[in-house]
Amino acid sequence: MNSKSIFLFSLFISFFIVGLHSQSPTGKRVLVIVDDLSLQSSHSQYFDLLKEQGYSLEFLAADKANANKIHKYGEWFYDNLILFAPHAEEFAGLDAEKVLEFVDQGGNLIVVGDSELSDAVKTIGSDCNVEFDHAGAFVIDHQDYNRTEGEKHHTLVASSNYVQDKIVVGSKLNSPVLFRGIGMDIQEESPLLFSVLSGSSFSYSHSPSSAIKSLHVAGKKTSLVAALQARNNARVLFSGSLDLFSNSFFSSPVQTKKRFESSGNKEFARAVTLWTFQERGALRATNVTHHLVGESEAPAMYTVKDNIHYSVEIEEWNGKNWIPFESDNVQLEFIMLDPYLRLPLKHNKKGTYSLDFVAPDIYGVFTFQVQFHQKGYSFINLAKQVPVRPYRHTQFERFIPSAFPYYASAFSMLFGLFVFSWAFLYSAEDKPRSS
């Protein structure tokens, strides 16, 4: 092999390594299923945002069965799935159950609804504790609406009530987000689900052409965009508006109490999509170790009151590579049925979290457990079982200080017996005098 071939081969390897490092944690293959392929042009700015991030997009019509092109022999050919098909009962041959199976196997999903919604989309939402309103309903807000529109029902909502989390929505948006679509009611008690964009105190979801008898959801509970992070760290985004991602809403001016030259839809859509595809808030834990203080190898079992060292490295994906993650909320629990110890792990600002602690004076099978659950971040669940045994008979102290009184009483009895015996043996009785 000549020098030119060696140079080209080295160059190829370098680009290959760089390409690997630039990949997202879950992959760049995206399948977009649409009701109508004309959405490629009406929502082109949104799709261009994804292409700029290096994502490879493929479009399929919802009414064309292509299930074998998406999933075959238990293998999914895409890492992320976007459903811009609110009216479809099947998604290119996939029913609601198959879409949920995609999430169960770690795929990321974006589900977009509309005022007219199919049962399949409602089923996906219901399985994730997201309840869409009935067909024909719109979110209506008589205070925070876009006054540049001439319609009288105030269904074009201009909302600034987004979640205050930089990981999910990035930096503060300079303009309200325009929304026209159906409202959602989410189970707020769920630790996996949260509202990303919600209505104001004056908003509600209902059909504008019918009299109000009861409301599906109202006030700040009216969820416009909701997010779910599954226990396997797959992420799902629900939006009640297809127009939110459209070119017309991206460039539309907004007139509420103030005037804005353009909406915040573009920045908002970009931020929540990157979060859903795990370009933000993705964590991984590596190099989990535990051993006795001063040693480097984990023993087969620990002894009560051992000095134990535990450490783990936690890294965060910043969109290009893995960097050290910094947080003061990472805790270690030492558990046997119940936590006997719950202690904060200290980080060295280089991604390593560690702690030295003394094992409790209880023997049994314990578990090192680290559970980090924080909104917007991947869940970290680490568990390792170790046995903790009592002292061997040769490991106990020879003399226990607390037993000193008993030692003293025993030796005092021996001394007393010696004195009594000596006195008894060497003291003679006086002989009686003869008369």
CSV table of C-alpha atoms in Angstrom, one decimal:
chain,number,residue,atom,x,y,z
A,1,MET,CA,0.0,0.0,0.0
A,2,ASN,CA,1.5,3.3,-1.1
A,3,SER,CA,1.6,6.5,1.0
A,4,LYS,CA,-1.4,8.1,-0.9
A,5,SER,CA,-3.6,5.0,-0.2
A,6,ILE,CA,-2.6,5.1,3.5
A,7,PHE,CA,-3.4,8.9,3.6
A,8,LEU,CA,-6.9,8.3,2.1
A,9,PHE,CA,-7.6,5.4,4.4
A,10,SER,CA,-6.6,7.5,7.4
A,11,LEU,CA,-8.8,10.3,6.2
A,12,PHE,CA,-11.8,8.0,5.8
A,13,ILE,CA,-11.3,6.6,9.3
A,14,SER,CA,-11.1,10.1,10.7
A,15,PHE,CA,-14.4,11.2,9.1
A,16,PHE,CA,-16.0,7.9,10.2
A,17,ILE,CA,-15.1,8.5,13.8
A,18,VAL,CA,-16.2,12.1,13.7
A,19,GLY,CA,-19.5,10.9,12.2
A,20,LEU,CA,-20.0,8.5,15.0
A,21,HIS,CA,-19.4,11.2,17.6
A,22,SER,CA,-21.9,13.5,15.9
A,23,GLN,CA,-24.7,11.0,16.0
A,24,SER,CA,-27.5,11.6,18.4
A,25,PRO,CA,-28.0,9.0,21.2
A,26,THR,CA,-31.0,7.4,19.5
A,27,GLY,CA,-30.2,7.8,15.8
A,28,LYS,CA,-31.0,10.2,12.9
A,29,ARG,CA,-33.5,8.1,10.8
A,30,VAL,CA,-36.9,9.8,10.8
A,31,LEU,CA,-40.1,8.6,9.2
A,32,VAL,CA,-42.8,11.2,8.6
A,33,ILE,CA,-46.3,9.8,8.0
A,34,VAL,CA,-48.7,12.4,6.6
A,35,ASP,CA,-52.4,12.5,5.6
A,36,ASP,CA,-51.5,14.4,2.5
A,37,LEU,CA,-48.0,14.6,0.8
A,38,SER,CA,-48.7,18.3,0.2
A,39,LEU,CA,-47.7,18.8,3.8
A,40,GLN,CA,-44.1,18.5,2.6
A,41,SER,CA,-44.5,22.0,1.1
A,42,SER,CA,-46.9,23.6,3.6
A,43,HIS,CA,-44.7,22.5,6.5
A,44,SER,CA,-41.4,22.7,4.7
A,45,GLN,CA,-39.7,25.1,7.1
A,46,TYR,CA,-40.2,22.6,10.0
A,47,PHE,CA,-38.8,19.8,8.0
A,48,ASP,CA,-35.8,21.9,6.9
A,49,LEU,CA,-35.0,22.5,10.6
A,50,LEU,CA,-34.7,18.8,11.0
A,51,LYS,CA,-32.5,18.4,7.9
A,52,GLU,CA,-30.2,21.2,9.2
A,53,GLN,CA,-29.7,19.0,12.4
A,54,GLY,CA,-28.5,16.1,10.2
A,55,TYR,CA,-31.8,14.1,10.3
A,56,SER,CA,-32.6,11.9,7.3
A,57,LEU,CA,-36.4,12.2,6.6
A,58,GLU,CA,-38.6,9.9,4.6
A,59,PHE,CA,-42.2,10.6,3.9
A,60,LEU,CA,-45.1,8.1,3.5
A,61,ALA,CA,-48.8,8.6,3.0
A,62,ALA,CA,-50.9,7.3,5.8
A,63,ASP,CA,-53.3,5.6,3.4
A,64,LYS,CA,-50.6,3.6,1.7
A,65,ALA,CA,-49.7,0.3,3.4
A,66,ASN,CA,-45.9,0.1,3.8
A,67,ALA,CA,-45.6,-1.8,7.0
A,68,ASN,CA,-42.7,-4.0,5.8
A,69,LYS,CA,-40.8,-0.9,4.9
A,70,ILE,CA,-41.1,0.3,8.4
A,71,HIS,CA,-40.9,-2.8,10.5
A,72,LYS,CA,-39.9,-6.4,9.7
A,73,TYR,CA,-38.8,-9.4,11.7
A,74,GLY,CA,-39.0,-7.4,15.0
A,75,GLU,CA,-36.6,-4.7,13.7
A,76,TRP,CA,-37.6,-1.1,13.2
A,77,PHE,CA,-35.9,0.7,10.3
A,78,TYR,CA,-36.3,4.1,11.8
A,79,ASP,CA,-35.3,5.7,15.1
A,80,ASN,CA,-37.9,8.5,15.2
A,81,LEU,CA,-41.5,8.6,14.0
A,82,ILE,CA,-43.6,11.8,13.2
A,83,LEU,CA,-47.4,11.3,12.7
A,84,PHE,CA,-48.7,14.3,10.8
A,85,ALA,CA,-51.9,12.3,10.1
A,86,PRO,CA,-54.6,13.3,12.6
A,87,HIS,CA,-57.4,11.9,10.4
A,88,ALA,CA,-55.9,8.5,9.7
A,89,GLU,CA,-57.0,5.2,11.3
A,90,GLU,CA,-53.8,3.5,10.2
A,91,PHE,CA,-50.4,4.9,9.6
A,92,ALA,CA,-48.9,3.4,6.4
A,93,GLY,CA,-50.0,0.0,7.6
A,94,LEU,CA,-49.3,0.5,11.3
A,95,ASP,CA,-52.2,0.5,13.7
A,96,ALA,CA,-52.2,2.3,17.1
A,97,GLU,CA,-50.9,-0.9,18.9
A,98,LYS,CA,-47.9,-1.1,16.5
A,99,VAL,CA,-47.1,2.6,17.1
A,100,LEU,CA,-47.1,2.0,20.8
A,101,GLU,CA,-44.9,-1.0,20.4
A,102,PHE,CA,-42.4,1.3,18.6
A,103,VAL,CA,-42.2,3.4,21.7
A,104,ASP,CA,-41.9,0.3,23.9
A,105,GLN,CA,-38.8,-0.6,22.0
A,106,GLY,CA,-37.2,2.8,22.5
A,107,GLY,CA,-38.3,4.8,19.5
A,108,ASN,CA,-39.2,8.5,19.8
A,109,LEU,CA,-42.6,9.7,18.6
A,110,ILE,CA,-44.4,12.9,17.7
A,111,VAL,CA,-48.2,12.7,17.5
A,112,VAL,CA,-50.0,15.7,16.0
A,113,GLY,CA,-53.8,16.2,16.3
A,114,ASP,CA,-56.4,18.5,14.9
A,115,SER,CA,-60.0,19.5,15.6
A,116,GLU,CA,-61.1,16.5,13.6
A,117,LEU,CA,-59.3,13.5,15.1
A,118,SER,CA,-59.3,9.8,14.3
A,119,ASP,CA,-59.9,7.1,16.9
A,120,ALA,CA,-56.4,5.7,16.3
A,121,VAL,CA,-54.8,9.0,17.4
A,122,LYS,CA,-57.1,9.1,20.4
A,123,THR,CA,-56.1,5.5,21.3
A,124,ILE,CA,-52.4,6.4,21.2
A,125,GLY,CA,-53.0,9.4,23.5
A,126,SER,CA,-55.3,7.5,25.9
A,127,ASP,CA,-52.6,4.9,26.3
A,128,CYS,CA,-50.2,7.7,27.4
A,129,ASN,CA,-52.8,9.3,29.7
A,130,VAL,CA,-53.5,12.1,27.2
A,131,GLU,CA,-57.2,12.6,26.6
A,132,PHE,CA,-58.1,14.6,23.5
A,133,ASP,CA,-61.4,16.5,23.4
A,134,HIS,CA,-64.3,15.3,21.2
A,135,ALA,CA,-64.3,15.8,17.4
A,136,GLY,CA,-65.0,19.3,16.2
A,137,ALA,CA,-63.6,21.0,19.4
A,138,PHE,CA,-61.2,23.9,19.4
A,139,VAL,CA,-59.2,25.6,22.1
A,140,ILE,CA,-60.9,29.0,22.7
A,141,ASP,CA,-59.4,31.9,24.6
A,142,HIS,CA,-61.1,35.2,24.8
A,143,GLN,CA,-58.0,36.9,26.3
A,144,ASP,CA,-54.9,35.5,24.7
A,145,TYR,CA,-55.8,35.2,21.1
A,146,ASN,CA,-54.3,36.7,17.9
A,147,ARG,CA,-56.2,39.9,17.2
A,148,THR,CA,-54.9,40.1,13.6
A,149,GLU,CA,-57.4,37.4,12.6
A,150,GLY,CA,-60.9,38.5,11.7
A,151,GLU,CA,-62.7,35.4,13.1
A,152,LYS,CA,-65.0,35.9,16.0
A,153,HIS,CA,-64.6,32.7,18.0
A,154,HIS,CA,-61.0,33.4,19.1
A,155,THR,CA,-59.8,29.9,18.2
A,156,LEU,CA,-56.3,31.2,17.1
A,157,VAL,CA,-54.7,31.2,20.5
A,158,ALA,CA,-51.4,33.1,21.2
A,159,SER,CA,-49.9,31.3,24.2
A,160,SER,CA,-46.8,32.1,26.3
A,161,ASN,CA,-47.6,29.6,29.0
A,162,TYR,CA,-44.8,27.1,28.2
A,163,VAL,CA,-42.9,25.0,30.7
A,164,GLN,CA,-40.1,26.9,32.4
A,165,ASP,CA,-37.4,24.4,31.6
A,166,LYS,CA,-34.5,25.3,29.3
A,167,ILE,CA,-33.8,21.6,28.6
A,168,VAL,CA,-37.3,21.2,27.0
A,169,VAL,CA,-38.0,24.6,25.3
A,170,GLY,CA,-34.5,26.2,25.2
A,171,SER,CA,-34.1,29.8,26.1
A,172,LYS,CA,-37.0,32.2,26.7
A,173,LEU,CA,-39.2,32.7,23.6
A,174,ASN,CA,-39.5,36.3,22.4
A,175,SER,CA,-43.0,35.9,21.0
A,176,PRO,CA,-46.1,33.9,21.8
A,177,VAL,CA,-46.8,30.5,20.2
A,178,LEU,CA,-49.8,30.4,17.8
A,179,PHE,CA,-52.1,27.5,18.2
A,180,ARG,CA,-55.3,26.4,16.5
A,181,GLY,CA,-56.6,23.0,17.3
A,182,ILE,CA,-58.0,20.6,19.9
A,183,GLY,CA,-57.4,20.7,23.6
A,184,MET,CA,-56.0,17.9,25.7
A,185,ASP,CA,-56.4,16.9,29.3
A,186,ILE,CA,-53.4,15.1,30.8
A,187,GLN,CA,-53.0,13.2,34.1
A,188,GLU,CA,-50.9,15.7,36.0
A,189,GLU,CA,-50.2,13.3,38.8
A,190,SER,CA,-48.1,11.1,36.5
A,191,PRO,CA,-44.4,11.5,37.0
A,192,LEU,CA,-43.8,10.7,33.3
A,193,LEU,CA,-46.1,13.2,31.7
A,194,PHE,CA,-46.1,17.0,31.8
A,195,SER,CA,-47.6,19.9,29.8
A,196,VAL,CA,-45.2,21.8,27.6
A,197,LEU,CA,-47.6,24.5,26.4
A,198,SER,CA,-50.9,25.3,28.0
A,199,GLY,CA,-53.7,27.7,27.8
A,200,SER,CA,-54.4,30.7,30.0
A,201,SER,CA,-56.8,30.9,32.9
A,202,PHE,CA,-59.5,32.0,30.4
A,203,SER,CA,-59.0,29.1,27.9
A,204,TYR,CA,-61.2,26.1,27.4
A,205,SER,CA,-61.8,23.4,24.8
A,206,HIS,CA,-65.2,23.2,23.1
A,207,SER,CA,-66.9,23.3,19.8
A,208,PRO,CA,-67.4,27.0,18.9
A,209,SER,CA,-70.7,26.3,17.1
A,210,SER,CA,-72.5,24.6,19.9
A,211,ALA,CA,-73.9,25.7,23.3
A,212,ILE,CA,-71.7,24.9,26.3
A,213,LYS,CA,-73.2,22.3,28.6
A,214,SER,CA,-70.0,20.8,30.0
A,215,LEU,CA,-66.3,21.3,29.3
A,216,HIS,CA,-63.7,18.6,28.6
A,217,VAL,CA,-60.9,20.8,30.1
A,218,ALA,CA,-60.6,24.5,31.0
A,219,GLY,CA,-58.2,27.0,32.4
A,220,LYS,CA,-54.5,26.3,32.8
A,221,LYS,CA,-55.3,22.6,32.7
A,222,THR,CA,-56.0,23.0,29.0
A,223,SER,CA,-52.9,21.4,27.5
A,224,LEU,CA,-51.9,22.5,24.0
A,225,VAL,CA,-48.7,20.5,23.7
A,226,ALA,CA,-47.8,17.7,26.2
A,227,ALA,CA,-44.7,15.5,26.6
A,228,LEU,CA,-44.1,12.0,27.9
A,229,GLN,CA,-40.9,10.3,28.9
A,230,ALA,CA,-41.4,6.6,29.2
A,231,ARG,CA,-39.7,4.5,31.7
A,232,ASN,CA,-37.4,3.1,29.0
A,233,ASN,CA,-36.4,6.8,28.2
A,234,ALA,CA,-38.3,6.9,24.9
A,235,ARG,CA,-40.0,10.2,24.4
A,236,VAL,CA,-43.4,11.1,23.0
A,237,LEU,CA,-44.7,14.6,22.1
A,238,PHE,CA,-48.4,15.3,21.6
A,239,SER,CA,-49.7,18.5,19.9
A,240,GLY,CA,-53.3,19.4,19.4
A,241,SER,CA,-52.5,21.6,16.4
A,242,LEU,CA,-51.1,20.6,13.0
A,243,ASP,CA,-50.9,24.3,12.1
A,244,LEU,CA,-48.5,25.0,14.9
A,245,PHE,CA,-45.7,23.4,12.7
A,246,SER,CA,-46.9,25.1,9.4
A,247,ASN,CA,-45.0,27.7,7.4
A,248,SER,CA,-47.9,30.2,7.7
A,249,PHE,CA,-47.7,30.1,11.6
A,250,PHE,CA,-43.9,30.2,11.6
A,251,SER,CA,-43.9,33.6,9.8
A,252,SER,CA,-47.2,35.0,11.0
A,253,PRO,CA,-47.2,38.3,13.0
A,254,VAL,CA,-48.9,38.2,16.4
A,255,GLN,CA,-51.1,40.9,17.9
A,256,THR,CA,-52.2,40.5,21.5
A,257,LYS,CA,-51.7,43.3,24.0
A,258,LYS,CA,-48.4,43.9,22.2
A,259,ARG,CA,-47.5,43.4,18.6
A,260,PHE,CA,-44.8,40.9,17.5
A,261,GLU,CA,-43.4,40.7,14.0
A,262,SER,CA,-43.4,37.0,14.0
A,263,SER,CA,-44.6,34.2,16.2
A,264,GLY,CA,-42.4,32.0,18.5
A,265,ASN,CA,-43.6,28.8,16.7
A,266,LYS,CA,-40.3,28.2,14.8
A,267,GLU,CA,-38.1,28.3,17.9
A,268,PHE,CA,-40.7,26.4,20.0
A,269,ALA,CA,-41.1,23.6,17.4
A,270,ARG,CA,-37.4,23.3,17.0
A,271,ALA,CA,-36.7,23.1,20.7
A,272,VAL,CA,-39.4,20.5,21.6
A,273,THR,CA,-38.5,18.3,18.6
A,274,LEU,CA,-34.9,18.3,19.5
A,275,TRP,CA,-35.9,17.3,23.1
A,276,THR,CA,-38.2,14.6,21.8
A,277,PHE,CA,-35.4,13.2,19.6
A,278,GLN,CA,-33.1,13.2,22.6
A,279,GLU,CA,-30.7,15.9,21.4
A,280,ARG,CA,-31.3,17.6,24.7
A,281,GLY,CA,-31.5,16.2,28.2
A,282,ALA,CA,-30.1,12.8,27.3
A,283,LEU,CA,-28.0,11.3,30.1
A,284,ARG,CA,-26.0,8.1,30.4
A,285,ALA,CA,-24.3,6.5,33.3
A,286,THR,CA,-21.0,4.6,32.9
A,287,ASN,CA,-18.1,3.2,35.0
A,288,VAL,CA,-20.2,2.2,38.0
A,289,THR,CA,-17.8,0.9,40.7
A,290,HIS,CA,-17.9,0.0,44.4
A,291,HIS,CA,-15.2,-1.3,46.7
A,292,LEU,CA,-13.6,-0.9,50.1
A,293,VAL,CA,-11.9,2.4,50.7
A,294,GLY,CA,-8.2,2.1,49.8
A,295,GLU,CA,-8.8,-0.8,47.4
A,296,SER,CA,-9.7,-1.0,43.7
A,297,GLU,CA,-11.6,-4.3,43.4
A,298,ALA,CA,-15.1,-5.1,44.6
A,299,PRO,CA,-15.1,-7.9,47.2
A,300,ALA,CA,-17.3,-10.9,47.0
A,301,MET,CA,-19.2,-9.6,50.1
A,302,TYR,CA,-18.9,-6.7,52.5
A,303,THR,CA,-18.8,-6.9,56.3
A,304,VAL,CA,-20.9,-4.7,58.6
A,305,LYS,CA,-19.3,-1.3,59.4
A,306,ASP,CA,-17.0,-1.6,56.4
A,307,ASN,CA,-15.8,1.7,54.8
A,308,ILE,CA,-17.2,1.5,51.3
A,309,HIS,CA,-16.5,3.7,48.2
A,310,TYR,CA,-19.1,4.1,45.5
A,311,SER,CA,-18.7,6.1,42.2
A,312,VAL,CA,-20.5,6.5,38.9
A,313,GLU,CA,-19.8,8.7,35.8
A,314,ILE,CA,-22.8,10.6,34.4
A,315,GLU,CA,-22.6,12.3,31.0
A,316,GLU,CA,-25.0,14.6,29.1
A,317,TRP,CA,-25.4,14.8,25.3
A,318,ASN,CA,-25.1,18.4,24.1
A,319,GLY,CA,-26.1,17.8,20.5
A,320,LYS,CA,-22.5,16.9,19.3
A,321,ASN,CA,-20.8,14.8,22.0
A,322,TRP,CA,-21.0,13.6,25.6
A,323,ILE,CA,-20.0,16.1,28.2
A,324,PRO,CA,-19.8,15.8,32.1
A,325,PHE,CA,-23.2,16.3,33.7
A,326,GLU,CA,-23.4,18.5,36.8
A,327,SER,CA,-26.2,18.3,39.4
A,328,ASP,CA,-26.5,18.4,43.2
A,329,ASN,CA,-29.6,16.2,43.2
A,330,VAL,CA,-28.0,12.7,42.6
A,331,GLN,CA,-28.4,10.4,45.6
A,332,LEU,CA,-27.2,7.0,46.6
A,333,GLU,CA,-29.5,4.7,48.5
A,334,PHE,CA,-28.2,1.6,50.4
A,335,ILE,CA,-31.4,-0.6,50.6
A,336,MET,CA,-32.5,-3.8,52.2
A,337,LEU,CA,-36.3,-3.6,51.7
A,338,ASP,CA,-36.1,0.0,53.0
A,339,PRO,CA,-33.3,2.5,52.5
A,340,TYR,CA,-30.9,2.2,55.5
A,341,LEU,CA,-28.8,5.1,54.0
A,342,ARG,CA,-29.8,7.9,51.6
A,343,LEU,CA,-26.8,10.1,50.9
A,344,PRO,CA,-26.0,12.8,48.3
A,345,LEU,CA,-23.3,11.9,45.8
A,346,LYS,CA,-20.6,14.5,45.4
A,347,HIS,CA,-19.4,15.4,41.9
A,348,ASN,CA,-16.0,16.7,40.8
A,349,LYS,CA,-17.3,18.8,37.9
A,350,LYS,CA,-15.8,16.2,35.5
A,351,GLY,CA,-18.8,13.9,35.5
A,352,THR,CA,-17.8,11.6,38.4
A,353,TYR,CA,-20.1,11.2,41.3
A,354,SER,CA,-18.6,9.5,44.4
A,355,LEU,CA,-19.2,8.9,48.1
A,356,ASP,CA,-17.5,7.1,51.0
A,357,PHE,CA,-19.8,5.7,53.7
A,358,VAL,CA,-19.9,3.2,56.5
A,359,ALA,CA,-22.0,0.1,56.0
A,360,PRO,CA,-24.8,-0.2,58.6
A,361,ASP,CA,-24.5,-2.6,61.5
A,362,ILE,CA,-27.1,-4.9,59.9
A,363,TYR,CA,-26.3,-7.9,57.8
A,364,GLY,CA,-28.3,-9.2,54.8
A,365,VAL,CA,-28.6,-8.6,51.0
A,366,PHE,CA,-28.3,-4.9,50.3
A,367,THR,CA,-28.7,-2.9,47.0
A,368,PHE,CA,-26.7,0.1,45.8
A,369,GLN,CA,-29.4,2.2,44.1
A,370,VAL,CA,-29.2,5.4,42.2
A,371,GLN,CA,-32.4,6.8,40.8
A,372,PHE,CA,-32.2,10.2,39.1
A,373,HIS,CA,-35.7,11.4,37.9
A,374,GLN,CA,-35.8,15.1,36.9
A,375,LYS,CA,-38.1,16.7,34.5
A,376,GLY,CA,-36.6,17.0,31.0
A,377,TYR,CA,-33.7,14.6,31.6
A,378,SER,CA,-33.4,10.9,30.9
A,379,PHE,CA,-34.1,8.7,33.8
A,380,ILE,CA,-31.1,7.0,35.5
A,381,ASN,CA,-31.9,3.8,37.3
A,382,LEU,CA,-28.9,1.9,38.7
A,383,ALA,CA,-29.1,-1.1,41.0
A,384,LYS,CA,-26.5,-3.6,42.2
A,385,GLN,CA,-27.0,-6.2,44.9
A,386,VAL,CA,-24.3,-7.1,47.4
A,387,PRO,CA,-24.3,-9.3,50.5
A,388,VAL,CA,-23.3,-7.8,53.8
A,389,ARG,CA,-22.2,-10.4,56.4
A,390,PRO,CA,-21.7,-10.1,60.2
A,391,TYR,CA,-18.2,-10.3,61.8
A,392,ARG,CA,-16.5,-13.7,61.9
A,393,HIS,CA,-15.7,-14.9,65.4
A,394,THR,CA,-12.0,-14.0,64.8
A,395,GLN,CA,-13.0,-10.4,64.0
A,396,PHE,CA,-14.7,-9.4,67.2
A,397,GLU,CA,-12.7,-7.4,69.8
A,398,ARG,CA,-11.0,-9.4,72.4
A,399,PHE,CA,-12.2,-7.2,75.2
A,400,ILE,CA,-15.3,-5.1,74.9
A,401,PRO,CA,-15.3,-1.9,76.9
A,402,SER,CA,-19.0,-2.1,77.7
A,403,ALA,CA,-18.3,-5.5,79.4
A,404,PHE,CA,-15.7,-4.1,81.8
A,405,PRO,CA,-18.0,-4.1,84.8
A,406,TYR,CA,-18.7,-7.8,84.3
A,407,TYR,CA,-15.0,-8.5,83.9
A,408,ALA,CA,-14.4,-6.6,87.2
A,409,SER,CA,-17.1,-8.5,89.0
A,410,ALA,CA,-15.7,-11.9,87.8
A,411,PHE,CA,-12.2,-11.1,88.9
A,412,SER,CA,-13.5,-9.6,92.2
A,413,MET,CA,-15.2,-12.9,93.0
A,414,LEU,CA,-12.0,-14.8,92.2
A,415,PHE,CA,-10.1,-12.5,94.5
A,416,GLY,CA,-12.7,-12.8,97.2
A,417,LEU,CA,-12.6,-16.6,97.0
A,418,PHE,CA,-8.8,-16.6,97.3
A,419,VAL,CA,-8.9,-14.4,100.4
A,420,PHE,CA,-11.7,-16.5,102.0
A,421,SER,CA,-9.8,-19.7,101.3
A,422,TRP,CA,-6.6,-18.3,102.7
A,423,ALA,CA,-8.3,-17.1,105.8
A,424,PHE,CA,-10.2,-20.4,106.2
A,425,LEU,CA,-7.1,-22.5,105.8
A,426,TYR,CA,-4.6,-20.6,107.8
A,427,SER,CA,-6.6,-19.4,110.7
A,428,ALA,CA,-6.7,-22.0,113.5
A,429,GLU,CA,-9.4,-22.2,116.2
A,430,ASP,CA,-8.2,-21.7,119.9
A,431,LYS,CA,-7.8,-25.0,121.7
A,432,PRO,CA,-9.8,-25.2,124.9
A,433,ARG,CA,-7.7,-25.1,128.1
A,434,SER,CA,-7.6,-28.2,130.3
A,435,SER,CA,-9.3,-27.9,133.7
